[in-house]
XYZ file of C-alpha atoms in Angstrom:
772
model
C 71.529 148.876 101.220
C 71.841 146.582 98.550
C 72.344 142.827 99.189
C 74.790 140.600 96.625
C 72.773 137.880 94.491
C 75.138 135.311 95.475
C 75.632 133.794 98.794
C 78.518 130.911 99.976
C 76.655 127.554 99.803
C 77.654 126.403 103.200
C 74.515 124.532 103.628
C 75.473 122.148 100.974
C 77.932 120.596 103.035
C 75.156 119.145 105.104
C 74.031 117.194 102.466
C 77.137 115.200 102.215
C 77.130 114.271 105.846
C 73.733 113.110 106.233
C 74.095 111.263 103.274
C 76.896 108.677 104.972
C 75.189 108.700 108.118
C 72.120 108.436 107.672
C 71.484 107.289 104.445
C 74.671 104.862 104.523
C 72.960 101.676 102.919
C 72.851 104.183 99.634
C 75.688 103.024 97.149
C 75.932 105.999 95.041
C 77.078 107.992 98.558
C 79.451 105.680 99.582
C 82.176 107.472 98.218
C 81.721 110.324 100.693
C 83.608 108.129 103.598
C 82.522 109.875 106.750
C 83.950 108.064 109.988
C 82.086 106.087 112.141
C 80.779 107.553 115.525
C 78.319 109.904 114.414
C 75.245 110.333 116.521
C 72.006 108.689 115.613
C 70.186 110.945 113.778
C 67.186 110.533 115.759
C 68.885 111.771 118.903
C 69.838 115.719 119.848
C 68.055 116.968 116.376
C 69.503 120.606 115.816
C 66.778 123.241 115.897
C 67.839 126.928 114.892
C 68.771 129.816 117.720
C 66.787 132.200 118.288
C 68.929 135.282 118.437
C 67.507 138.627 120.274
C 66.090 141.363 118.077
C 69.355 143.722 118.817
C 71.811 141.040 117.745
C 73.392 142.104 114.515
C 72.404 139.336 111.745
C 75.600 138.033 110.186
C 76.072 135.135 107.895
C 79.971 133.037 108.479
C 82.033 131.100 106.129
C 85.583 129.221 105.639
C 88.068 130.601 102.998
C 91.129 131.176 101.724
C 93.826 128.573 101.286
C 92.632 125.298 103.296
C 93.371 121.520 102.620
C 89.870 120.566 104.112
C 86.174 122.005 103.804
C 86.355 121.909 107.451
C 88.910 124.742 107.641
C 89.906 127.980 106.659
C 89.907 131.869 107.116
C 87.002 133.225 108.928
C 84.837 135.362 107.072
C 81.662 137.365 107.980
C 78.808 138.527 105.606
C 77.218 142.004 107.227
C 75.569 144.633 105.357
C 76.533 143.503 102.348
C 80.179 142.902 102.490
C 82.285 139.987 103.243
C 84.892 140.475 105.688
C 87.172 138.953 108.123
C 87.845 138.789 112.114
C 90.923 139.779 113.701
C 93.330 137.760 115.403
C 93.622 139.857 118.534
C 92.223 137.907 121.650
C 91.057 135.150 119.659
C 90.634 132.039 121.859
C 89.382 128.342 121.288
C 86.089 129.612 122.601
C 85.250 131.798 119.918
C 86.404 129.162 117.426
C 83.644 126.590 119.302
C 81.190 129.461 118.759
C 82.046 129.948 114.880
C 82.341 125.916 114.121
C 79.017 125.350 115.972
C 77.574 128.443 114.209
C 78.315 126.559 110.965
C 76.987 123.308 112.006
C 80.319 121.480 113.203
C 79.994 119.919 116.329
C 83.256 121.980 117.925
C 86.198 123.448 116.869
C 89.494 121.468 117.025
C 91.771 124.350 116.769
C 92.378 128.167 115.541
C 95.393 129.758 113.800
C 96.471 133.489 113.886
C 98.476 135.754 111.381
C 96.631 134.925 108.140
C 97.746 131.143 108.078
C 94.995 130.731 105.793
C 95.924 133.868 103.079
C 94.973 137.334 103.763
C 91.340 138.280 103.272
C 89.785 141.287 101.726
C 87.360 143.720 102.406
C 86.312 145.550 105.994
C 87.328 143.387 109.266
C 84.144 143.200 110.959
C 85.496 142.114 114.501
C 88.549 142.513 117.128
C 89.343 141.797 120.506
C 86.659 139.081 120.344
C 85.809 137.734 123.713
C 83.504 134.506 123.754
C 82.597 132.143 126.795
C 81.653 129.198 124.171
C 78.057 129.153 124.595
C 77.256 131.585 122.400
C 74.811 131.240 119.562
C 76.416 133.287 117.100
C 79.611 135.169 116.894
C 77.709 138.440 116.807
C 76.920 138.028 120.315
C 80.435 138.116 121.723
C 81.798 140.880 123.263
C 83.840 142.791 120.679
C 84.905 146.616 119.778
C 81.886 146.622 117.968
C 80.724 145.554 114.447
C 83.389 147.307 112.168
C 85.161 148.588 114.781
C 88.962 147.636 114.175
C 92.719 148.541 114.009
C 94.006 145.324 112.684
C 95.442 144.742 109.170
C 94.250 141.518 106.858
C 97.970 139.923 108.250
C 95.978 139.272 111.481
C 92.990 137.458 110.054
C 92.014 134.485 112.084
C 91.651 130.904 110.712
C 89.997 127.931 112.346
C 89.438 124.064 112.218
C 86.152 122.508 112.781
C 85.643 118.763 113.736
C 84.856 116.369 110.620
C 81.765 115.541 113.010
C 78.675 117.503 111.927
C 75.834 118.686 114.440
C 72.909 115.756 113.817
C 70.033 117.804 111.990
C 71.977 120.827 110.821
C 70.512 122.823 108.251
C 72.222 125.663 107.124
C 69.807 128.683 107.031
C 70.083 131.855 105.756
C 68.267 134.655 107.865
C 69.845 137.704 106.097
C 67.183 139.764 104.215
C 67.998 140.905 100.510
C 66.215 141.236 97.425
C 64.714 137.912 97.746
C 62.031 138.175 100.529
C 61.909 135.891 103.416
C 64.479 133.572 102.063
C 65.168 130.567 104.235
C 66.884 127.971 102.093
C 67.124 124.547 103.776
C 68.815 121.781 101.437
C 69.414 118.728 102.814
C 70.792 116.278 99.915
C 72.385 116.190 96.509
C 72.455 113.220 93.881
C 72.684 112.256 90.106
C 69.461 110.278 89.641
C 69.239 107.928 86.586
C 66.428 108.606 84.064
C 67.179 106.726 80.823
C 66.688 102.868 81.401
C 69.941 102.210 79.817
C 71.926 104.139 83.059
C 69.471 102.883 85.697
C 70.963 99.434 86.539
C 74.613 101.190 85.585
C 77.358 101.104 88.269
C 78.329 103.611 88.885
C 75.793 106.047 88.089
C 77.411 108.634 85.806
C 74.058 110.105 83.953
C 71.063 111.457 85.060
C 69.011 114.482 86.432
C 70.854 116.662 89.244
C 68.405 116.902 92.240
C 68.556 118.507 95.234
C 66.358 117.985 98.569
C 64.249 120.632 99.674
C 62.010 120.516 102.577
C 62.067 116.648 102.229
C 61.361 116.451 98.536
C 63.699 116.032 95.599
C 63.606 118.705 93.270
C 65.187 119.357 89.938
C 66.952 122.145 89.068
C 66.318 124.484 86.245
C 68.960 124.805 83.228
C 67.879 128.101 82.005
C 71.614 129.407 83.605
C 73.139 126.280 84.023
C 76.654 126.391 83.030
C 79.381 123.319 81.724
C 81.668 124.426 85.406
C 78.393 123.544 87.089
C 78.510 119.915 85.647
C 81.889 119.818 86.415
C 82.226 120.218 89.979
C 79.228 118.219 90.379
C 80.646 115.437 88.332
C 83.949 115.826 90.618
C 81.907 115.760 93.849
C 80.173 112.043 92.952
C 84.138 110.645 91.974
C 84.395 111.314 88.328
C 87.129 113.475 86.606
C 85.253 115.168 83.607
C 81.713 115.621 82.245
C 80.666 115.174 78.446
C 77.685 115.923 75.921
C 74.720 114.200 76.057
C 71.716 113.107 74.001
C 69.396 116.225 75.264
C 66.521 115.733 72.678
C 65.676 112.106 74.761
C 65.790 114.319 78.253
C 63.246 116.838 76.840
C 60.778 114.247 75.784
C 61.245 112.622 78.839
C 60.367 116.171 81.059
C 57.336 116.583 78.822
C 56.012 113.372 79.939
C 56.442 113.643 83.089
C 56.285 117.413 84.658
C 59.452 118.006 87.091
C 59.670 119.944 90.382
C 61.832 122.713 90.167
C 64.091 124.109 93.171
C 63.487 127.666 93.332
C 67.353 129.000 92.940
C 70.469 128.755 90.162
C 73.932 127.809 91.011
C 77.247 129.673 90.045
C 80.508 127.581 90.082
C 83.608 128.790 88.449
C 84.575 124.803 87.648
C 87.656 124.557 90.257
C 85.736 124.142 93.378
C 86.577 121.037 95.142
C 82.567 120.512 95.894
C 79.512 122.628 95.489
C 79.783 123.946 99.139
C 82.243 126.450 97.662
C 80.027 127.639 94.807
C 77.591 130.635 95.345
C 73.980 130.744 95.230
C 72.398 132.388 91.901
C 69.525 134.355 92.048
C 65.920 133.224 92.318
C 64.586 132.383 89.100
C 61.672 132.760 87.358
C 59.124 129.667 87.940
C 55.699 129.775 86.135
C 52.582 128.369 87.946
C 52.781 124.874 86.418
C 56.210 124.010 87.498
C 58.612 124.490 84.031
C 61.368 126.295 83.151
C 60.810 129.108 80.824
C 62.934 128.166 78.104
C 64.762 125.095 79.802
C 64.457 121.782 81.285
C 65.676 120.096 83.772
C 69.542 119.850 84.357
C 71.303 116.670 83.538
C 74.864 115.884 83.757
C 77.079 113.023 81.933
C 80.055 112.290 84.148
C 83.334 110.370 82.652
C 84.494 107.948 84.896
C 88.059 107.210 85.681
C 89.176 103.783 83.873
C 89.143 102.015 86.909
C 85.843 102.504 87.297
C 84.667 102.036 83.835
C 83.383 98.628 82.703
C 84.852 98.131 79.359
C 82.088 95.870 77.769
C 79.108 98.432 78.395
C 78.663 100.821 75.097
C 79.032 104.430 76.284
C 82.176 103.797 78.104
C 84.205 103.921 75.202
C 85.320 107.755 75.895
C 86.445 106.766 79.470
C 89.224 109.056 81.310
C 92.704 107.731 79.941
C 96.162 109.038 81.290
C 98.026 109.972 78.741
C 101.577 109.496 80.861
C 101.768 108.451 84.094
C 103.683 111.518 85.732
C 101.914 110.900 88.995
C 100.769 108.411 91.607
C 99.354 107.789 94.913
C 101.411 105.767 97.705
C 100.819 104.331 101.198
C 96.900 105.101 101.305
C 94.357 102.669 102.436
C 91.309 102.771 100.131
C 91.506 103.544 96.474
C 91.793 107.844 95.561
C 93.893 108.293 98.949
C 97.972 108.249 99.439
C 101.064 110.078 99.286
C 101.541 111.807 95.804
C 104.629 111.036 94.481
C 105.675 112.584 90.606
C 108.374 111.706 88.012
C 110.901 113.768 87.457
C 113.897 113.060 84.991
C 113.267 109.474 85.310
C 113.117 109.446 89.262
C 109.714 109.579 91.462
C 109.993 112.064 94.161
C 107.287 113.711 96.331
C 106.053 117.263 96.933
C 106.531 119.108 99.966
C 103.412 120.452 101.568
C 103.889 124.154 101.726
C 101.057 126.247 100.374
C 99.293 122.315 99.539
C 95.552 122.958 99.201
C 92.480 121.339 97.734
C 92.670 123.313 94.602
C 96.156 121.309 93.821
C 94.897 118.038 95.113
C 91.698 117.716 92.852
C 94.199 118.514 90.206
C 96.129 115.496 91.177
C 93.279 113.638 91.529
C 90.981 114.264 88.461
C 94.285 113.879 86.805
C 94.400 110.230 87.976
C 91.117 109.184 87.078
C 89.285 110.150 90.316
C 86.851 113.198 91.192
C 87.858 116.412 93.204
C 89.685 116.335 96.059
C 88.099 115.205 99.446
C 91.230 116.709 101.627
C 94.571 118.235 100.917
C 97.107 116.062 103.327
C 100.399 117.559 104.840
C 102.891 116.632 107.159
C 103.467 112.895 105.709
C 100.212 111.947 107.211
C 100.429 108.516 104.712
C 103.741 107.949 105.536
C 107.047 109.620 104.425
C 108.579 109.043 100.509
C 111.935 108.084 99.774
C 113.968 110.045 97.125
C 114.125 113.531 95.748
C 111.414 116.535 97.002
C 110.660 117.374 93.476
C 108.272 120.314 94.335
C 107.328 122.833 96.468
C 104.903 125.459 96.954
C 102.684 123.895 94.252
C 100.032 127.011 92.746
C 97.587 125.626 90.623
C 94.518 127.131 88.820
C 92.492 124.389 89.000
C 92.277 123.570 85.160
C 95.673 121.988 84.498
C 95.704 118.427 83.016
C 98.678 117.278 85.757
C 100.004 118.633 88.528
C 103.122 118.817 87.163
C 101.743 121.756 84.849
C 101.510 123.985 87.805
C 104.308 126.494 89.033
C 105.913 125.759 91.907
C 109.099 126.904 93.783
C 112.465 125.581 92.229
C 114.295 126.266 95.648
C 113.117 123.510 97.533
C 116.585 123.159 99.543
C 116.635 126.774 100.709
C 112.865 125.801 102.244
C 114.200 123.186 104.158
C 111.848 120.742 102.700
C 111.961 117.453 103.864
C 109.844 113.859 103.810
C 108.112 114.862 107.226
C 106.857 117.249 104.730
C 105.455 115.191 102.162
C 101.781 115.995 100.496
C 99.033 113.550 100.383
C 95.279 113.427 99.092
C 91.663 111.603 99.355
C 89.467 111.997 96.210
C 86.455 111.329 95.692
C 85.697 108.146 94.038
C 82.355 106.525 92.446
C 80.048 104.570 94.488
C 80.319 101.131 93.132
C 78.457 99.100 95.681
C 81.288 96.904 96.754
C 80.454 97.518 100.916
C 77.192 96.172 100.599
C 78.585 92.768 99.154
C 80.559 91.861 102.300
C 80.460 92.243 105.979
C 82.589 91.308 109.156
C 80.612 89.392 111.467
C 80.785 88.561 115.107
C 84.030 90.776 115.803
C 84.246 92.402 119.327
C 84.289 95.476 117.351
C 83.508 96.772 113.595
C 87.072 96.390 112.431
C 87.191 92.497 112.803
C 85.243 89.828 112.602
C 84.764 86.610 110.187
C 84.820 87.321 106.435
C 81.006 87.136 104.957
C 80.392 87.627 100.809
C 77.147 88.017 99.289
C 77.071 85.116 96.616
C 74.443 84.157 93.733
C 73.620 81.118 94.415
C 70.735 78.864 92.393
C 69.169 82.307 91.298
C 69.265 84.119 94.602
C 71.986 86.182 96.732
C 73.015 84.736 99.785
C 75.339 85.414 102.492
C 78.115 82.983 103.096
C 81.728 82.620 104.268
C 85.229 82.158 102.726
C 87.071 79.113 103.066
C 90.231 79.882 105.493
C 92.542 77.396 103.344
C 95.108 79.751 101.888
C 94.110 82.860 103.484
C 96.767 85.293 103.991
C 97.619 89.071 104.384
C 96.711 90.358 100.772
C 93.230 88.662 100.678
C 92.730 90.830 104.420
C 93.946 93.761 102.699
C 91.600 93.816 99.948
C 88.505 93.070 102.421
C 89.614 96.301 104.715
C 89.821 98.556 101.634
C 86.333 97.222 100.217
C 85.014 97.880 103.850
C 86.688 101.426 104.084
C 88.209 100.296 107.242
C 92.277 100.828 106.563
C 94.725 98.068 106.097
C 94.879 94.332 107.081
C 96.189 93.971 110.620
C 95.695 90.304 110.875
C 94.654 87.782 108.701
C 92.996 84.593 110.357
C 92.277 81.061 108.917
C 90.151 80.003 111.839
C 87.157 82.469 113.105
C 86.132 79.931 116.203
C 86.513 83.020 118.519
C 84.064 84.888 116.292
C 80.573 83.176 116.616
C 78.956 84.476 112.747
C 75.508 84.542 111.553
C 74.540 81.090 111.955
C 72.639 81.379 108.447
C 75.853 82.145 106.774
C 78.154 79.502 107.836
C 78.183 77.720 104.166
C 81.026 78.310 102.650
C 80.620 80.291 99.261
C 83.929 81.181 98.381
C 87.468 79.289 97.918
C 90.691 79.503 96.579
C 90.881 82.992 96.996
C 94.048 84.697 95.844
C 94.863 88.601 95.802
C 97.740 90.707 94.406
C 96.508 93.043 97.456
C 95.601 96.143 94.958
C 91.777 95.067 94.062
C 89.090 97.220 94.895
C 86.712 94.171 95.771
C 87.436 90.576 96.986
C 85.441 89.727 94.153
C 88.185 90.722 91.601
C 90.364 88.379 93.077
C 91.381 85.112 91.642
C 89.027 82.492 93.074
C 87.632 78.926 92.139
C 84.204 78.635 90.343
C 81.208 77.682 91.559
C 81.504 73.826 92.314
C 83.509 74.266 95.715
C 85.853 71.786 98.106
C 86.709 73.092 101.491
C 88.735 70.623 103.428
C 87.575 71.908 106.716
C 84.156 73.567 105.925
C 83.169 77.135 107.025
C 81.968 78.260 110.078
C 84.780 78.105 112.561
C 87.255 77.375 109.777
C 86.210 80.357 107.485
C 88.307 83.382 106.705
C 88.353 86.225 109.180
C 89.946 89.498 109.197
C 91.153 92.488 111.672
C 91.713 95.834 110.150
C 93.602 98.902 111.176
C 93.742 102.775 110.142
C 97.268 102.669 109.715
C 100.030 100.405 109.045
C 103.738 99.773 109.081
C 106.055 100.695 105.878
C 109.469 99.241 105.436
C 111.999 100.680 103.644
C 115.514 99.692 102.864
C 118.059 102.064 102.569
C 119.985 101.408 99.367
C 122.923 104.003 99.629
C 123.505 102.191 102.966
C 123.780 98.523 100.817
C 125.952 99.864 98.493
C 128.607 101.627 101.159
C 129.374 98.253 102.882
C 129.393 95.542 100.528
C 132.406 93.691 100.376
C 133.817 90.089 100.213
C 135.239 87.361 102.987
C 136.673 83.846 102.280
C 135.204 82.257 105.769
C 136.457 78.915 106.737
C 133.937 76.211 107.163
C 134.429 75.129 110.417
C 133.126 78.803 111.583
C 130.041 78.291 109.260
C 128.189 75.650 111.274
C 125.593 77.955 113.052
C 124.658 79.393 109.361
C 124.592 75.905 107.803
C 122.106 74.546 110.311
C 120.248 77.911 109.610
C 120.506 76.943 105.534
C 122.426 80.371 104.863
C 124.922 78.769 102.688
C 125.155 77.446 98.969
C 123.939 73.889 98.042
C 127.440 72.768 97.584
C 128.514 73.637 101.203
C 127.392 70.034 102.410
C 130.332 68.470 100.364
C 132.664 71.255 101.625
C 135.507 69.912 103.787
C 135.654 71.934 107.314
C 139.502 73.656 106.738
C 138.060 75.054 103.084
C 137.047 78.239 102.887
C 133.471 79.453 101.439
C 133.319 83.045 99.401
C 130.685 85.194 100.828
C 129.261 88.579 99.557
C 128.603 90.550 102.790
C 126.910 93.799 103.210
C 125.177 95.965 106.294
C 121.172 96.584 105.829
C 119.473 99.725 107.702
C 115.798 99.273 107.474
C 113.467 102.153 108.236
C 109.775 102.046 109.483
C 108.638 105.105 107.016
C 104.748 103.975 108.394
C 101.940 105.205 110.727
C 102.567 102.381 112.912
C 105.051 100.391 114.490
C 106.340 97.146 112.633
C 105.613 94.027 114.948
C 106.204 90.045 113.860
C 103.101 88.476 113.231
C 103.814 85.497 115.582
C 103.501 86.370 119.479
C 106.500 86.241 121.693
C 105.198 82.981 122.969
C 105.746 81.223 119.648
C 108.739 82.376 118.911
C 111.383 79.731 118.073
C 114.756 79.317 119.593
C 117.578 78.618 118.165
C 120.163 76.703 120.135
C 123.640 77.104 117.839
C 122.915 80.975 117.895
C 121.367 81.290 121.364
C 118.330 83.573 120.068
C 115.076 83.679 119.382
C 113.471 83.791 115.779
C 110.325 86.034 115.597
C 109.685 85.594 111.821
C 111.420 82.542 110.393
C 112.209 84.839 107.411
C 112.111 87.956 106.875
C 114.855 89.335 104.123
C 115.656 87.467 100.882
C 119.120 88.398 99.604
C 119.434 86.953 95.698
C 122.073 87.608 92.804
C 120.714 87.212 89.807
C 121.953 87.199 86.166
C 121.355 89.583 83.616
C 118.726 87.861 82.161
C 117.023 87.479 85.611
C 118.197 83.918 86.345
C 119.391 83.062 90.232
C 122.771 82.096 90.353
C 123.116 82.735 94.172
C 120.483 83.547 97.798
C 120.461 83.819 100.896
C 118.248 84.886 103.571
C 117.811 86.250 107.142
C 115.454 85.622 109.910
C 114.548 88.157 112.113
C 116.247 87.045 115.271
C 116.447 90.144 116.435
C 113.674 93.424 115.416
C 114.685 96.464 117.344
C 115.156 100.061 117.128
C 118.711 100.463 116.539
C 118.790 104.366 116.052
C 115.876 106.960 115.673
C 114.632 110.178 113.962
C 115.421 113.387 116.392
C 112.489 113.614 119.174
C 111.750 109.705 118.731
C 112.441 107.444 121.863
C 113.643 103.939 121.059
C 110.780 101.492 122.418
C 112.028 97.840 121.296
C 115.225 96.455 122.510
C 115.989 92.681 122.189
C 118.275 91.981 125.203
C 116.815 90.208 128.396
C 113.592 88.486 125.948
C 112.216 92.077 125.298
C 109.620 93.460 122.926
C 110.369 93.232 118.953
C 109.587 95.367 116.868
C 110.854 98.814 114.716
C 108.924 102.098 115.707
C 107.827 104.499 113.572
C 110.764 106.675 112.295
C 113.342 104.208 113.667
C 115.535 101.862 111.790
C 116.875 98.293 112.325
C 120.590 97.970 111.183
C 121.607 94.430 110.528
C 125.547 94.593 110.646
C 127.696 93.278 108.160
C 129.228 91.155 110.181
C 126.814 89.066 111.500
C 125.841 85.537 110.386
C 123.881 85.060 107.603
C 124.119 88.611 106.422
C 125.811 87.417 103.020
C 125.322 86.009 99.784
C 127.271 82.943 99.497
C 128.811 83.272 95.922
C 131.478 80.209 96.087
C 130.079 78.582 93.225
C 129.517 81.816 91.178
C 131.808 82.649 87.977
C 132.852 86.307 87.614
C 130.572 88.054 85.594
C 128.093 91.262 85.706
C 125.151 90.612 88.013
C 122.083 91.914 89.500
C 121.822 92.022 93.310
C 118.224 92.346 95.043
C 117.134 92.451 98.558
C 113.178 91.763 99.384
C 111.998 92.516 102.759
C 109.191 90.968 104.412
C 108.803 88.859 101.297
C 106.001 86.268 102.489
C 103.544 89.376 103.043
C 103.805 88.001 106.741
C 103.142 91.634 108.129
C 100.915 94.108 106.704
C 102.268 97.202 105.253
C 100.804 100.224 103.711
C 102.823 99.682 100.488
C 105.074 96.672 99.481
C 105.919 98.188 96.278
C 109.038 99.912 98.047
C 110.256 96.592 99.938
C 112.720 96.056 97.210
C 116.293 97.206 96.824
C 118.049 96.624 93.564
C 121.850 96.970 92.558
C 123.999 96.408 89.949
C 126.971 94.127 90.742
C 130.357 93.123 88.890
C 132.446 90.188 90.077
C 136.036 89.664 88.799
C 136.592 86.846 90.884
C 138.800 88.561 93.387
C 136.773 91.812 94.006
C 133.186 92.846 93.613
C 131.477 96.493 93.063
C 128.158 97.396 93.772
C 126.519 100.030 92.169
C 123.324 101.943 90.964
C 121.515 100.521 94.156
C 118.121 101.963 94.043
C 114.526 100.837 95.574
C 112.064 99.075 93.257
C 109.866 101.488 91.236
C 111.879 104.429 92.299
C 112.954 105.095 88.936
C 110.850 105.388 85.811
C 109.394 102.026 83.813
C 112.174 102.514 81.269
C 115.000 102.516 83.654
C 113.500 99.621 85.816
C 113.157 97.509 82.106
C 116.919 97.402 82.179
C 116.904 95.238 85.366
C 115.333 92.385 83.455
C 113.957 89.361 85.268
C 113.474 90.715 88.627
C 110.329 91.288 91.058
C 109.211 94.661 89.858
C 107.283 97.464 92.033
C 103.881 95.888 90.964
C 102.809 92.996 93.519
C 101.885 90.106 91.309
C 99.184 87.300 91.761
C 100.795 84.610 94.086
């Protein structure tokens, strides 16, 4: 029978793993971001299993509407045709065999009933019974290959582990018109050739090379198309590609003979990575290893705005967003987050129904990143607020914005909630930031003294960061730079972590970060002449990082609905006076006079991925004798009344005397309760309610004149506790006071509306965290 000339490039996915695990120090590939904990490549190297001669030779791939490269509909190539596997009698043992045969360490789960869409062609296997120890799905008991009474609505899918088998190489054992085909591709890279690109970070232009049999080889450009370049650039974190000077590269190829790979590649252009492209037929390579009509493939990628050094010539055409219609929120590192879109002037989320890699890649490219590594579902990066704008998004892959993709308008009938918010993880360019920073002395890789590589007297040396003024925002940047997630704690002393002795000297001081920088060197800091009062060593800055973080969000409608005025006699406000909850003129107010209080309730939700806990341990909580309770955070919220030009006219604050779970979403149990000196915090999916009738839950407006004002609430204003997103910690309201009554209206979370709407609230903290 005839065999096709194109085969699925499953073997390409091996390159991603090997680069990150075994060549982690190579900055070009740090963006691939595989998790720690893989086995050492020198241990348990994979050997290709030998199958009995009577075992049918099959090839597997994962296809369909999938969110990750390691999941999908199980498809089998047999006798020149791709087909599927029926879900009858399928078990996790069969999934284990499939995943191992594809090079993954193990199976995580499997899904019946065509979860990844209906396949086409024959159903090759039905009533599959595996023990889990078979070397190929073809060795499992079944009705016989090609014998099935199933329909494609019963196509089975699997989810394999992120972790791959060390040393696994995809081996195509199928015979076809290419005799003895045995392809083993290990790595892929863009190698800069011209001197002007060799020192440039990130690497944007050069030869596309594959590592085959331990040797790097170029690809002949005879059949290379622009769509292939698009996929390559997307893999390495770039949203697009551009033309380059072909004459220079042809001259270079004539001077230095290339070593060509034997095959061509055929991509459609909307693949998230090369593992989804097809392998073309064997090229006709002459004995002198040159292309007949061409030269080595070169790609020239266009970096996103955040990765394009503006002073350098050649970056003038760097990717630019035409209009900010999409943003990411809640992600730990650059290029990941919950997807939010702007519609009718208001930011909202996307429901995860049918959310896949193609749609996720459109989002990534639109924001100046490469293709998507993963399409996230189920609110994995925290739940958003506001409306769900889009559902059942169906992109072709070539849209300029995800807002151009067709989607369902009938989101209400689908029952979408923020528990189904879609997210993305994008490929980003390798900037080499991880090589200039390290954590030293910690008990695990997620904690330690911060040590940076800085230039001193013409050479690069490791040193510490002065602990003075070191806080959560700075720690956030360190954890992001190292790919370790969010900051858990920031330490101004690190005597518990003995770092490298030769790195005790302070090389960085006065660091002030906004919290959004990609590298600590991007933060404000002092110049070369450093003076650290306590010195380095045990007084150097340190951090502990966490893969997850809480995210506090205030309910704006609750504030709007519970606002009222109260005239309260001074003699009933003594405790509030002691805690500085009254206006400045209260000190001269007689005990029988009144203070006018703007009262309201607060409902503070934790929409993040981990519980919100006070920074201070229980032993250090402060007892307030007047109110007879402990304060776990001295300042938990700020309340401000501002004029329309942004001038503060009245203020209040609230200490967190009791952080607890007042109520929780259905199915979530309360974990924190203040009674009997209990643990304080807010569980994920729960909220803490500060009622309007408790002390200090107000703003003293006794001295405020009638007029129109802006009311603002800021949660966790000093960033004492790390959160995944500080931009939603602010609530703003319009406020009208006539001297007797007050109206609160148009309350919303800061940054939930378009920039034009936010501009009508002058002088306020906006949704961008600024330098402190």
